[in-house]
Amino acid sequence: MKNLKTKLVTVLSVVSLITGSLFFNSCSDESNVETEQNFQDELGSFKKELTIFDETKENSVVILLGSNDQSVLKMWSANNFDLKLIDKNESLGSVYKMDAEVANRNDFNDDSEEIAAEVYYIIVSKNINTFGKRLILEEKPPYSDDLRGWSYSTFYSDEDPDPNHTVTVNVYGRNAWKRGYYGVEYKKYSYSGWSTIISEWTRIKNNESKSHSRTPCFKMKARRKYKGTNNSVIIEIEE
């Protein structure tokens, strides 16, 4: 009888472990699905994938681009992004710095608070065949000069649960005509909410560079705000 009880307890324990494991995995799967769905929602109601090549056509990235305004999303194509590869130690300032004459063409008439257009995007895959380089994805907004309100864009890093994962956002001001502003947030862990690193909207001056890093970092997002056709803020996400 004692042996029978022992076997019975053992069997029940195994069943409990299996059931518990299935329940845990089910919850974990549901949590992952919910997290992914929340992020998909954050990219906007309308989405499309774009493949962007560098000038050599040997390197490319695929991005998922989203917006809550379908008409705005339709304006954007692969031609509205430049993929650049720069040396690991090269600064954004050395790539984008304007000469003094251009930098003095200030037109800071940005009193309007109207939101004209907003997009969100993330790099979903990379095909980089050049060793020792890092990539920069530069926006070339498709908007016409008639677009008088503020334009917003949000660039997301990859998701990575590694506790040693570091993400750095590099920001460079290239705003000779209009002021540029930015904000940075991150999630420390997959279950974390967004925490503010740089509050919206912090001004970035012309030819000014800023860097913001976090470790661990599950995901980071950098937002920019500029007027019309002028991309006043260059943002790079290093991982």
GROMACS .gro file of C-alpha atoms in nm:
model
  239
    1MET     CA    1   0.000   0.000   0.000
    2LYS     CA    2   0.287   0.234   0.081
    3ASN     CA    3   0.446   0.168  -0.259
    4LEU     CA    4   0.112   0.230  -0.428
    5LYS     CA    5   0.075   0.564  -0.248
    6THR     CA    6   0.429   0.660  -0.342
    7LYS     CA    7   0.366   0.579  -0.708
    8LEU     CA    8   0.037   0.766  -0.698
    9VAL     CA    9   0.199   1.076  -0.549
   10THR     CA   10   0.478   1.057  -0.807
   11VAL     CA   11   0.233   1.029  -1.095
   12LEU     CA   12   0.026   1.318  -0.960
   13SER     CA   13   0.344   1.525  -0.920
   14VAL     CA   14   0.446   1.460  -1.280
   15VAL     CA   15   0.098   1.548  -1.403
   16SER     CA   16   0.106   1.864  -1.195
   17LEU     CA   17   0.446   1.959  -1.337
   18ILE     CA   18   0.328   1.899  -1.693
   19THR     CA   19   0.007   2.090  -1.635
   20GLY     CA   20   0.194   2.371  -1.467
   21SER     CA   21   0.446   2.381  -1.751
   22LEU     CA   22   0.171   2.394  -2.011
   23PHE     CA   23  -0.003   2.668  -1.819
   24PHE     CA   24   0.319   2.866  -1.783
   25ASN     CA   25   0.405   2.827  -2.150
   26SER     CA   26   0.053   2.922  -2.245
   27CYS     CA   27   0.072   3.237  -2.033
   28SER     CA   28   0.418   3.314  -2.170
   29ASP     CA   29   0.297   3.270  -2.529
   30GLU     CA   30  -0.006   3.486  -2.461
   31SER     CA   31   0.220   3.751  -2.305
   32ASN     CA   32   0.449   3.750  -2.610
   33VAL     CA   33   0.151   3.776  -2.844
   34GLU     CA   34   0.007   4.061  -2.638
   35THR     CA   35   0.343   4.244  -2.634
   36GLU     CA   36   0.378   4.206  -3.011
   37GLN     CA   37   0.020   4.322  -3.066
   38ASN     CA   38   0.074   4.626  -2.845
   39PHE     CA   39   0.382   4.717  -3.046
   40GLN     CA   40   0.200   4.665  -3.376
   41ASP     CA   41  -0.069   4.902  -3.250
   42GLU     CA   42   0.198   5.155  -3.156
   43LEU     CA   43   0.318   5.165  -3.517
   44GLY     CA   44  -0.022   5.295  -3.627
   45SER     CA   45  -0.337   5.165  -3.792
   46PHE     CA   46  -0.183   5.138  -4.140
   47LYS     CA   47   0.152   4.974  -4.221
   48LYS     CA   48   0.374   4.868  -4.507
   49GLU     CA   49   0.722   4.725  -4.560
   50LEU     CA   50   0.989   4.909  -4.756
   51THR     CA   51   1.329   4.787  -4.877
   52ILE     CA   52   1.596   5.057  -4.879
   53PHE     CA   53   1.934   5.018  -5.052
   54ASP     CA   54   2.250   5.221  -5.012
   55GLU     CA   55   2.403   5.390  -5.316
   56THR     CA   56   2.614   5.081  -5.400
   57LYS     CA   57   2.300   4.859  -5.403
   58GLU     CA   58   2.507   4.602  -5.209
   59ASN     CA   59   2.359   4.682  -4.866
   60SER     CA   60   1.995   4.711  -4.768
   61VAL     CA   61   1.746   4.716  -4.484
   62VAL     CA   62   1.377   4.633  -4.466
   63ILE     CA   63   1.167   4.862  -4.251
   64LEU     CA   64   0.810   4.840  -4.128
   65LEU     CA   65   0.656   5.184  -4.167
   66GLY     CA   66   0.327   5.282  -4.006
   67SER     CA   67   0.092   5.575  -3.960
   68ASN     CA   68  -0.256   5.644  -3.830
   69ASP     CA   69  -0.322   5.843  -4.147
   70GLN     CA   70  -0.340   5.628  -4.459
   71SER     CA   71  -0.292   5.927  -4.690
   72VAL     CA   72   0.034   6.013  -4.511
   73LEU     CA   73   0.157   5.652  -4.533
   74LYS     CA   74   0.091   5.647  -4.909
   75MET     CA   75   0.325   5.944  -4.953
   76TRP     CA   76   0.623   5.751  -4.819
   77SER     CA   77   0.828   5.513  -5.033
   78ALA     CA   78   1.182   5.372  -5.027
   79ASN     CA   79   1.290   5.688  -5.209
   80ASN     CA   80   1.214   5.887  -4.893
   81PHE     CA   81   1.501   5.725  -4.704
   82ASP     CA   82   1.878   5.729  -4.755
   83LEU     CA   83   2.077   5.435  -4.622
   84LYS     CA   84   2.431   5.543  -4.540
   85LEU     CA   85   2.720   5.336  -4.405
   86ILE     CA   86   2.982   5.522  -4.206
   87ASP     CA   87   3.295   5.420  -4.015
   88LYS     CA   88   3.246   5.284  -3.664
   89ASN     CA   89   3.418   5.585  -3.504
   90GLU     CA   90   3.282   5.848  -3.740
   91SER     CA   91   3.054   6.111  -3.586
   92LEU     CA   92   2.723   6.225  -3.728
   93GLY     CA   93   2.856   6.580  -3.719
   94SER     CA   94   3.137   6.494  -3.961
   95VAL     CA   95   2.884   6.343  -4.202
   96TYR     CA   96   2.613   6.608  -4.186
   97LYS     CA   97   2.781   6.931  -4.073
   98MET     CA   98   2.669   7.232  -4.277
   99ASP     CA   99   2.899   7.507  -4.393
  100ALA     CA  100   2.873   7.843  -4.220
  101GLU     CA  101   2.680   8.012  -4.502
  102VAL     CA  102   2.405   7.750  -4.504
  103ALA     CA  103   2.395   7.729  -4.127
  104ASN     CA  104   2.313   8.100  -4.099
  105ARG     CA  105   1.995   8.078  -4.311
  106ASN     CA  106   1.769   8.069  -4.009
  107ASP     CA  107   1.393   8.092  -4.044
  108PHE     CA  108   1.249   8.006  -3.703
  109ASN     CA  109   0.886   8.076  -3.782
  110ASP     CA  110   0.751   7.769  -3.600
  111ASP     CA  111   0.475   7.906  -3.378
  112SER     CA  112   0.205   7.676  -3.515
  113GLU     CA  113   0.118   7.373  -3.300
  114GLU     CA  114  -0.074   7.199  -3.576
  115ILE     CA  115   0.024   6.837  -3.642
  116ALA     CA  116   0.063   6.787  -4.015
  117ALA     CA  117   0.194   6.430  -4.046
  118GLU     CA  118   0.332   6.147  -3.835
  119VAL     CA  119   0.500   5.814  -3.914
  120TYR     CA  120   0.661   5.534  -3.711
  121TYR     CA  121   0.915   5.277  -3.827
  122ILE     CA  122   1.147   4.998  -3.724
  123ILE     CA  123   1.417   4.805  -3.911
  124VAL     CA  124   1.294   4.445  -3.934
  125SER     CA  125   1.590   4.297  -4.127
  126LYS     CA  126   1.937   4.399  -4.242
  127ASN     CA  127   2.154   4.285  -4.530
  128ILE     CA  128   2.482   4.464  -4.464
  129ASN     CA  129   2.779   4.324  -4.656
  130THR     CA  130   3.032   4.590  -4.561
  131PHE     CA  131   3.246   4.503  -4.258
  132GLY     CA  132   3.337   4.756  -3.991
  133LYS     CA  133   3.061   5.002  -4.073
  134ARG     CA  134   2.745   5.120  -3.901
  135LEU     CA  135   2.428   5.225  -4.074
  136ILE     CA  136   2.228   5.546  -4.068
  137LEU     CA  137   1.878   5.571  -4.208
  138GLU     CA  138   1.811   5.931  -4.306
  139GLU     CA  139   1.461   6.060  -4.378
  140LYS     CA  140   1.382   6.262  -4.690
  141PRO     CA  141   1.023   6.368  -4.613
  142PRO     CA  142   0.782   6.350  -4.908
  143TYR     CA  143   0.583   6.653  -4.796
  144SER     CA  144   0.542   6.961  -5.011
  145ASP     CA  145   0.614   7.317  -4.902
  146ASP     CA  146   0.240   7.358  -4.847
  147LEU     CA  147   0.265   7.139  -4.537
  148ARG     CA  148   0.288   7.407  -4.270
  149GLY     CA  149   0.238   7.207  -3.952
  150TRP     CA  150   0.474   6.994  -3.745
  151SER     CA  151   0.595   6.661  -3.884
  152TYR     CA  152   0.670   6.378  -3.642
  153SER     CA  153   0.852   6.049  -3.683
  154THR     CA  154   0.942   5.775  -3.436
  155PHE     CA  155   1.230   5.530  -3.487
  156TYR     CA  156   1.240   5.208  -3.279
  157SER     CA  157   1.532   4.980  -3.192
  158ASP     CA  158   1.516   4.600  -3.204
  159GLU     CA  159   1.380   4.407  -2.908
  160ASP     CA  160   1.644   4.216  -2.712
  161PRO     CA  161   1.592   4.051  -2.369
  162ASP     CA  162   1.967   4.009  -2.309
  163PRO     CA  163   2.050   4.178  -1.972
  164ASN     CA  164   2.377   4.301  -2.126
  165HIS     CA  165   2.207   4.453  -2.429
  166THR     CA  166   2.300   4.819  -2.479
  167VAL     CA  167   2.120   5.061  -2.708
  168THR     CA  168   2.252   5.407  -2.793
  169VAL     CA  169   2.062   5.685  -2.966
  170ASN     CA  170   2.281   5.942  -3.141
  171VAL     CA  171   2.113   6.270  -3.232
  172TYR     CA  172   2.245   6.546  -3.456
  173GLY     CA  173   2.089   6.887  -3.520
  174ARG     CA  174   2.076   6.995  -3.881
  175ASN     CA  175   1.830   7.280  -3.857
  176ALA     CA  176   1.949   7.583  -4.046
  177TRP     CA  177   1.595   7.669  -4.160
  178LYS     CA  178   1.368   7.538  -3.883
  179ARG     CA  179   1.425   7.431  -3.525
  180GLY     CA  180   1.443   7.059  -3.451
  181TYR     CA  181   1.325   6.881  -3.137
  182TYR     CA  182   1.352   6.525  -3.009
  183GLY     CA  183   1.267   6.289  -2.723
  184VAL     CA  184   1.397   5.945  -2.619
  185GLU     CA  185   1.231   5.666  -2.419
  186TYR     CA  186   1.322   5.305  -2.343
  187LYS     CA  187   1.196   4.980  -2.193
  188LYS     CA  188   1.441   4.819  -1.954
  189TYR     CA  189   1.273   4.477  -1.974
  190SER     CA  190   1.005   4.325  -2.196
  191TYR     CA  191   0.743   4.375  -1.926
  192SER     CA  192   0.849   4.733  -1.847
  193GLY     CA  193   0.660   5.044  -1.944
  194TRP     CA  194   0.825   5.326  -2.137
  195SER     CA  195   1.066   5.537  -1.927
  196THR     CA  196   1.176   5.884  -2.033
  197ILE     CA  197   1.543   5.951  -2.104
  198ILE     CA  198   1.497   6.286  -2.279
  199SER     CA  199   1.159   6.452  -2.248
  200GLU     CA  200   0.957   6.568  -2.547
  201TRP     CA  201   1.030   6.816  -2.682
  202THR     CA  202   1.397   6.894  -2.623
  203ARG     CA  203   1.556   7.130  -2.874
  204ILE     CA  204   1.865   7.015  -3.062
  205LYS     CA  205   2.067   7.307  -3.194
  206ASN     CA  206   2.226   7.332  -3.536
  207ASN     CA  207   2.548   7.123  -3.559
  208GLU     CA  208   2.490   6.994  -3.203
  209SER     CA  209   2.538   6.623  -3.119
  210LYS     CA  210   2.386   6.423  -2.833
  211SER     CA  211   2.412   6.055  -2.732
  212HIS     CA  212   2.195   5.855  -2.490
  213SER     CA  213   2.263   5.494  -2.384
  214ARG     CA  214   2.097   5.238  -2.157
  215THR     CA  215   2.196   4.891  -2.035
  216PRO     CA  216   2.000   4.670  -2.009
  217CYS     CA  217   1.765   4.789  -2.278
  218PHE     CA  218   1.486   4.575  -2.423
  219LYS     CA  219   1.369   4.844  -2.666
  220MET     CA  220   1.433   5.213  -2.727
  221LYS     CA  221   1.249   5.472  -2.931
  222ALA     CA  222   1.361   5.812  -3.052
  223ARG     CA  223   1.109   6.071  -3.166
  224ARG     CA  224   1.170   6.382  -3.370
  225LYS     CA  225   0.966   6.689  -3.450
  226TYR     CA  226   1.035   6.924  -3.738
  227LYS     CA  227   0.858   7.151  -3.980
  228GLY     CA  228   0.745   7.060  -4.331
  229THR     CA  229   1.012   6.937  -4.569
  230ASN     CA  230   1.307   7.018  -4.343
  231ASN     CA  231   1.449   6.712  -4.164
  232SER     CA  232   1.604   6.911  -3.879
  233VAL     CA  233   1.704   6.612  -3.664
  234ILE     CA  234   1.921   6.317  -3.769
  235ILE     CA  235   1.875   6.009  -3.547
  236GLU     CA  236   2.087   5.694  -3.537
  237ILE     CA  237   2.019   5.389  -3.320
  238GLU     CA  238   2.327   5.182  -3.234
  239GLU     CA  239   2.289   4.829  -3.093
   0.00000   0.00000   0.00000
